[in-house]
Amino acid sequence: AQTVTQSQPEMSVQEAETVTLSCTYDTSESNYYLFWYKQPPSRQMILVIRQEAYKQQNATENRFSVNFQKAAKSFSLKISDSQLGDTAMYFCALSSARQLTFGSGTQLTVLP
Amino acid sequence: DGGITQSPKYLFRKEGQNVTLSCEQNLNHDAMYWYRQDPGQGLRLIYYSQIVNDFQKGDIAEGYSVSREKKESFPLTVTSAQKNPTAFYLCASSIQLMNTEAFFGQGTRLTVV
């Protein structure tokens, strides 16, 4: 079975600062994808960023970037220049040949 | 606009009653999923379907049933056998079952009264 672990239930960051959310995973598959989803108070799940496991280069989407360490099975999300609209629950997810599995989430609060 | 539509947004059910949650997508996706979300537990997979007329149990299928008669539709029935049905339910779809991101509906909040 594949697992996704987010060890930080809650985090906070000052507006304009940088914050990193942690995620570790375990899978026996060699081909898989990793994702970070954002769930704001509206509860709509929004894809933030994706990383293909076969790519060594870390994915970047504007202020969002990942640190993908395949050997360590680690997939952290860095948010730069945090904005109030970044306040949300963030989920790490793993998609492989077996299924799409989510972590338990990290509630991020951006403070003014 | 392409997307996934879940209805209703809020649903109340009396104990002992079955209730069906609707999920429709016009993204032409083959795979569809139902997740349950409880506070502090993330998303747990109830059922998933790779193609029409085929579906598989997820991690917490007991007390739930689904059908996939059309590519666009994947309704979830919460039966009276589900002991703790009050939760937030999310439907999702993806182009294929494997190695791809999922797109989500806006969810249905089910409350048993």
mmCIF file of C-alpha atoms in Angstrom:
data_model
loop_
_atom_site.group_PDB
_atom_site.id
_atom_site.type_symbol
_atom_site.label_atom_id
_atom_site.label_comp_id
_atom_site.label_asym_id
_atom_site.label_seq_id
_atom_site.Cartn_x
_atom_site.Cartn_y
_atom_site.Cartn_z
ATOM 1 C CA ALA A 1 0.000 0.000 0.000
ATOM 2 C CA GLN A 2 1.177 3.523 -0.665
ATOM 3 C CA THR A 3 1.159 6.173 2.028
ATOM 4 C CA VAL A 4 1.511 9.949 2.230
ATOM 5 C CA THR A 5 2.484 11.632 5.492
ATOM 6 C CA GLN A 6 2.207 15.304 6.393
ATOM 7 C CA SER A 7 3.636 15.812 9.858
ATOM 8 C CA GLN A 8 2.667 19.463 10.319
ATOM 9 C CA PRO A 9 -1.069 19.766 11.091
ATOM 10 C CA GLU A 10 -0.860 23.566 11.375
ATOM 11 C CA MET A 11 1.543 26.275 10.322
ATOM 12 C CA SER A 12 1.522 30.053 10.182
ATOM 13 C CA VAL A 13 3.593 32.609 8.312
ATOM 14 C CA GLN A 14 3.745 36.373 8.132
ATOM 15 C CA GLU A 15 2.565 38.004 4.933
ATOM 16 C CA ALA A 16 5.398 38.365 2.373
ATOM 17 C CA GLU A 17 7.532 35.754 4.138
ATOM 18 C CA THR A 18 8.460 32.272 2.893
ATOM 19 C CA VAL A 19 7.130 29.015 4.316
ATOM 20 C CA THR A 20 7.847 25.351 3.585
ATOM 21 C CA LEU A 21 5.345 22.544 4.029
ATOM 22 C CA SER A 22 6.678 19.001 4.434
ATOM 23 C CA CYS A 23 5.497 15.754 2.891
ATOM 24 C CA THR A 24 6.950 12.263 2.835
ATOM 25 C CA TYR A 25 5.587 9.296 0.964
ATOM 26 C CA ASP A 26 6.105 5.622 0.422
ATOM 27 C CA THR A 27 5.359 3.589 -2.685
ATOM 28 C CA SER A 28 6.699 0.506 -4.394
ATOM 29 C CA GLU A 29 5.968 1.970 -7.818
ATOM 30 C CA SER A 30 8.778 3.342 -9.933
ATOM 31 C CA ASN A 31 6.533 5.576 -12.009
ATOM 32 C CA TYR A 32 4.361 8.035 -10.126
ATOM 33 C CA TYR A 33 3.301 11.654 -9.828
ATOM 34 C CA LEU A 34 3.199 13.923 -6.811
ATOM 35 C CA PHE A 35 0.876 16.859 -6.277
ATOM 36 C CA TRP A 36 0.113 19.647 -3.883
ATOM 37 C CA TYR A 37 -3.533 20.655 -3.636
ATOM 38 C CA LYS A 38 -4.923 23.700 -1.855
ATOM 39 C CA GLN A 39 -8.313 23.744 -0.135
ATOM 40 C CA PRO A 40 -9.382 27.269 0.882
ATOM 41 C CA PRO A 41 -12.347 27.933 3.183
ATOM 42 C CA SER A 42 -14.678 27.448 0.205
ATOM 43 C CA ARG A 43 -13.516 23.775 0.317
ATOM 44 C CA GLN A 44 -12.876 23.687 -3.426
ATOM 45 C CA MET A 45 -9.783 21.565 -4.081
ATOM 46 C CA ILE A 46 -7.343 23.381 -6.339
ATOM 47 C CA LEU A 47 -4.219 21.896 -7.891
ATOM 48 C CA VAL A 48 -1.181 23.975 -6.922
ATOM 49 C CA ILE A 49 1.717 22.106 -8.467
ATOM 50 C CA ARG A 50 2.658 18.695 -9.886
ATOM 51 C CA GLN A 51 5.911 16.747 -10.125
ATOM 52 C CA GLU A 52 6.627 13.728 -12.293
ATOM 53 C CA ALA A 53 8.861 11.280 -10.435
ATOM 54 C CA TYR A 54 11.044 10.664 -13.484
ATOM 55 C CA LYS A 55 11.974 14.344 -13.700
ATOM 56 C CA GLN A 56 14.912 15.467 -11.594
ATOM 57 C CA GLN A 57 14.170 19.158 -11.990
ATOM 58 C CA ASN A 58 11.963 20.576 -9.272
ATOM 59 C CA ALA A 59 8.634 21.983 -10.469
ATOM 60 C CA THR A 60 7.864 25.681 -10.104
ATOM 61 C CA GLU A 61 4.628 27.611 -10.527
ATOM 62 C CA ASN A 62 5.029 31.329 -9.870
ATOM 63 C CA ARG A 63 5.466 31.688 -6.071
ATOM 64 C CA PHE A 64 5.150 27.953 -5.480
ATOM 65 C CA SER A 65 8.023 25.512 -5.838
ATOM 66 C CA VAL A 66 8.832 22.025 -4.637
ATOM 67 C CA ASN A 67 11.896 20.285 -3.292
ATOM 68 C CA PHE A 68 11.651 16.735 -4.592
ATOM 69 C CA GLN A 69 14.096 14.286 -3.030
ATOM 70 C CA LYS A 70 13.300 10.960 -4.656
ATOM 71 C CA ALA A 71 15.727 8.812 -2.694
ATOM 72 C CA ALA A 72 14.453 10.216 0.577
ATOM 73 C CA LYS A 73 10.832 10.070 -0.657
ATOM 74 C CA SER A 74 10.326 13.653 0.320
ATOM 75 C CA PHE A 75 8.239 16.277 -1.469
ATOM 76 C CA SER A 76 8.089 19.663 0.256
ATOM 77 C CA LEU A 77 6.247 22.774 -0.942
ATOM 78 C CA LYS A 78 7.783 26.223 -0.655
ATOM 79 C CA ILE A 79 5.558 29.284 -0.843
ATOM 80 C CA SER A 80 7.403 32.530 -1.412
ATOM 81 C CA ASP A 81 6.052 36.020 -0.759
ATOM 82 C CA SER A 82 3.090 34.583 1.136
ATOM 83 C CA GLN A 83 -0.241 36.303 0.579
ATOM 84 C CA LEU A 84 -3.394 36.377 2.664
ATOM 85 C CA GLY A 85 -5.136 34.384 -0.072
ATOM 86 C CA ASP A 86 -2.723 31.523 0.502
ATOM 87 C CA THR A 87 -4.513 30.740 3.769
ATOM 88 C CA ALA A 88 -5.874 27.236 3.191
ATOM 89 C CA MET A 89 -5.480 23.561 3.937
ATOM 90 C CA TYR A 90 -2.727 22.065 1.797
ATOM 91 C CA PHE A 91 -2.731 18.402 0.820
ATOM 92 C CA CYS A 92 0.130 16.399 -0.581
ATOM 93 C CA ALA A 93 -0.962 13.599 -2.940
ATOM 94 C CA LEU A 94 0.622 10.644 -4.706
ATOM 95 C CA SER A 95 -0.725 9.160 -7.934
ATOM 96 C CA SER A 96 0.599 5.851 -9.171
ATOM 97 C CA ALA A 97 -0.610 2.809 -11.046
ATOM 98 C CA ARG A 98 -2.512 1.794 -7.919
ATOM 99 C CA GLN A 99 -4.439 4.853 -6.812
ATOM 100 C CA LEU A 100 -4.444 8.497 -5.803
ATOM 101 C CA THR A 101 -3.578 8.852 -2.121
ATOM 102 C CA PHE A 102 -3.740 12.014 -0.013
ATOM 103 C CA GLY A 103 -1.971 13.079 3.155
ATOM 104 C CA SER A 104 -3.863 14.381 6.174
ATOM 105 C CA GLY A 105 -3.214 18.003 5.294
ATOM 106 C CA THR A 106 -1.490 21.076 6.725
ATOM 107 C CA GLN A 107 -3.559 24.099 7.681
ATOM 108 C CA LEU A 108 -1.595 27.180 6.673
ATOM 109 C CA THR A 109 -2.535 30.586 8.027
ATOM 110 C CA VAL A 110 -0.977 33.734 6.562
ATOM 111 C CA LEU A 111 -0.881 36.508 9.134
ATOM 112 C CA PRO A 112 -1.171 40.188 8.156
ATOM 113 C CA ASP B 1 -17.365 25.631 -18.990
ATOM 114 C CA GLY B 2 -15.929 22.195 -18.351
ATOM 115 C CA GLY B 3 -15.946 20.902 -14.840
ATOM 116 C CA ILE B 4 -17.380 18.674 -12.181
ATOM 117 C CA THR B 5 -20.741 19.375 -10.600
ATOM 118 C CA GLN B 6 -21.796 17.934 -7.294
ATOM 119 C CA SER B 7 -25.292 18.324 -5.946
ATOM 120 C CA PRO B 8 -26.698 19.184 -3.567
ATOM 121 C CA LYS B 9 -24.203 21.319 -1.667
ATOM 122 C CA TYR B 10 -25.880 20.534 1.654
ATOM 123 C CA LEU B 11 -27.897 17.408 2.435
ATOM 124 C CA PHE B 12 -29.713 16.333 5.540
ATOM 125 C CA ARG B 13 -30.740 12.758 6.151
ATOM 126 C CA LYS B 14 -32.682 11.024 8.847
ATOM 127 C CA GLU B 15 -31.142 8.001 10.440
ATOM 128 C CA GLY B 16 -32.069 4.802 8.643
ATOM 129 C CA GLN B 17 -32.555 6.462 5.257
ATOM 130 C CA ASN B 18 -30.520 5.960 2.123
ATOM 131 C CA VAL B 19 -29.401 9.078 0.288
ATOM 132 C CA THR B 20 -27.765 9.598 -3.117
ATOM 133 C CA LEU B 21 -25.141 12.227 -3.886
ATOM 134 C CA SER B 22 -24.862 13.343 -7.484
ATOM 135 C CA CYS B 23 -21.632 13.846 -9.433
ATOM 136 C CA GLU B 24 -21.515 14.864 -13.090
ATOM 137 C CA GLN B 25 -18.491 15.774 -15.222
ATOM 138 C CA ASN B 26 -18.207 17.149 -18.738
ATOM 139 C CA LEU B 27 -14.427 16.852 -18.995
ATOM 140 C CA ASN B 28 -14.595 13.574 -20.938
ATOM 141 C CA HIS B 29 -12.565 11.922 -18.187
ATOM 142 C CA ASP B 30 -12.502 8.156 -17.938
ATOM 143 C CA ALA B 31 -11.771 7.872 -14.216
ATOM 144 C CA MET B 32 -13.968 9.111 -11.389
ATOM 145 C CA TYR B 33 -13.599 8.964 -7.613
ATOM 146 C CA TRP B 34 -15.473 9.532 -4.394
ATOM 147 C CA TYR B 35 -13.631 10.724 -1.294
ATOM 148 C CA ARG B 36 -14.791 11.336 2.226
ATOM 149 C CA GLN B 37 -13.235 14.167 4.235
ATOM 150 C CA ASP B 38 -13.345 14.289 8.018
ATOM 151 C CA PRO B 39 -11.514 16.825 10.191
ATOM 152 C CA GLY B 40 -7.881 15.843 10.729
ATOM 153 C CA GLN B 41 -8.066 12.786 8.480
ATOM 154 C CA GLY B 42 -7.529 14.177 5.021
ATOM 155 C CA LEU B 43 -9.294 12.512 2.093
ATOM 156 C CA ARG B 44 -10.181 8.855 2.230
ATOM 157 C CA LEU B 45 -11.117 6.938 -0.901
ATOM 158 C CA ILE B 46 -14.583 5.365 -0.934
ATOM 159 C CA TYR B 47 -14.956 4.082 -4.510
ATOM 160 C CA TYR B 48 -13.347 4.685 -7.863
ATOM 161 C CA SER B 49 -14.200 3.860 -11.451
ATOM 162 C CA GLN B 50 -11.812 3.492 -14.340
ATOM 163 C CA ILE B 51 -14.411 3.115 -17.095
ATOM 164 C CA VAL B 52 -18.145 2.860 -17.601
ATOM 165 C CA ASN B 53 -19.816 -0.122 -15.894
ATOM 166 C CA ASP B 54 -16.735 -0.795 -13.796
ATOM 167 C CA PHE B 55 -15.906 0.368 -10.278
ATOM 168 C CA GLN B 56 -13.716 -0.716 -7.400
ATOM 169 C CA LYS B 57 -13.869 -0.372 -3.638
ATOM 170 C CA GLY B 58 -11.524 2.053 -1.988
ATOM 171 C CA ASP B 59 -10.318 2.098 1.603
ATOM 172 C CA ILE B 60 -13.683 2.795 3.280
ATOM 173 C CA ALA B 61 -16.387 1.346 0.984
ATOM 174 C CA GLU B 62 -18.536 -0.248 3.695
ATOM 175 C CA GLY B 63 -21.981 1.335 3.848
ATOM 176 C CA TYR B 64 -21.651 2.973 0.427
ATOM 177 C CA SER B 65 -22.597 1.979 -3.119
ATOM 178 C CA VAL B 66 -21.984 3.485 -6.556
ATOM 179 C CA SER B 67 -22.914 3.028 -10.184
ATOM 180 C CA ARG B 68 -21.266 4.083 -13.433
ATOM 181 C CA GLU B 69 -23.839 3.703 -16.182
ATOM 182 C CA LYS B 70 -22.636 6.755 -18.083
ATOM 183 C CA LYS B 71 -19.172 8.185 -18.538
ATOM 184 C CA GLU B 72 -20.319 11.549 -17.217
ATOM 185 C CA SER B 73 -22.032 10.361 -14.051
ATOM 186 C CA PHE B 74 -20.869 8.618 -10.880
ATOM 187 C CA PRO B 75 -23.531 8.827 -8.141
ATOM 188 C CA LEU B 76 -22.785 7.738 -4.588
ATOM 189 C CA THR B 77 -25.439 6.214 -2.341
ATOM 190 C CA VAL B 78 -24.917 6.415 1.390
ATOM 191 C CA THR B 79 -26.888 3.545 2.845
ATOM 192 C CA SER B 80 -28.327 3.061 6.294
ATOM 193 C CA ALA B 81 -25.501 0.601 6.926
ATOM 194 C CA GLN B 82 -22.996 3.449 7.070
ATOM 195 C CA LYS B 83 -22.633 3.982 10.815
ATOM 196 C CA ASN B 84 -21.229 7.508 10.786
ATOM 197 C CA PRO B 85 -22.222 9.172 7.506
ATOM 198 C CA THR B 86 -21.969 12.813 8.587
ATOM 199 C CA ALA B 87 -19.033 14.149 6.567
ATOM 200 C CA PHE B 88 -17.946 16.212 3.595
ATOM 201 C CA TYR B 89 -17.954 14.222 0.336
ATOM 202 C CA LEU B 90 -15.805 15.099 -2.650
ATOM 203 C CA CYS B 91 -16.154 13.756 -6.163
ATOM 204 C CA ALA B 92 -13.221 13.905 -8.555
ATOM 205 C CA SER B 93 -12.303 12.854 -12.060
ATOM 206 C CA SER B 94 -9.135 12.380 -14.073
ATOM 207 C CA ILE B 95 -8.236 11.625 -17.668
ATOM 208 C CA GLN B 96 -7.101 8.169 -16.693
ATOM 209 C CA LEU B 97 -6.803 6.208 -13.479
ATOM 210 C CA MET B 98 -3.045 6.207 -13.250
ATOM 211 C CA ASN B 99 -0.379 8.858 -12.895
ATOM 212 C CA THR B 100 -2.478 11.922 -13.443
ATOM 213 C CA GLU B 101 -3.980 14.746 -11.442
ATOM 214 C CA ALA B 102 -7.594 14.767 -10.328
ATOM 215 C CA PHE B 103 -10.083 17.592 -10.711
ATOM 216 C CA PHE B 104 -12.616 18.074 -7.958
ATOM 217 C CA GLY B 105 -16.196 19.135 -7.535
ATOM 218 C CA GLN B 106 -17.246 21.594 -4.850
ATOM 219 C CA GLY B 107 -18.348 18.884 -2.459
ATOM 220 C CA THR B 108 -21.501 17.857 -0.595
ATOM 221 C CA ARG B 109 -21.879 18.280 3.139
ATOM 222 C CA LEU B 110 -24.043 15.422 4.460
ATOM 223 C CA THR B 111 -25.538 15.683 7.922
ATOM 224 C CA VAL B 112 -27.536 12.948 9.614
ATOM 225 C CA VAL B 113 -30.265 14.332 11.858
#
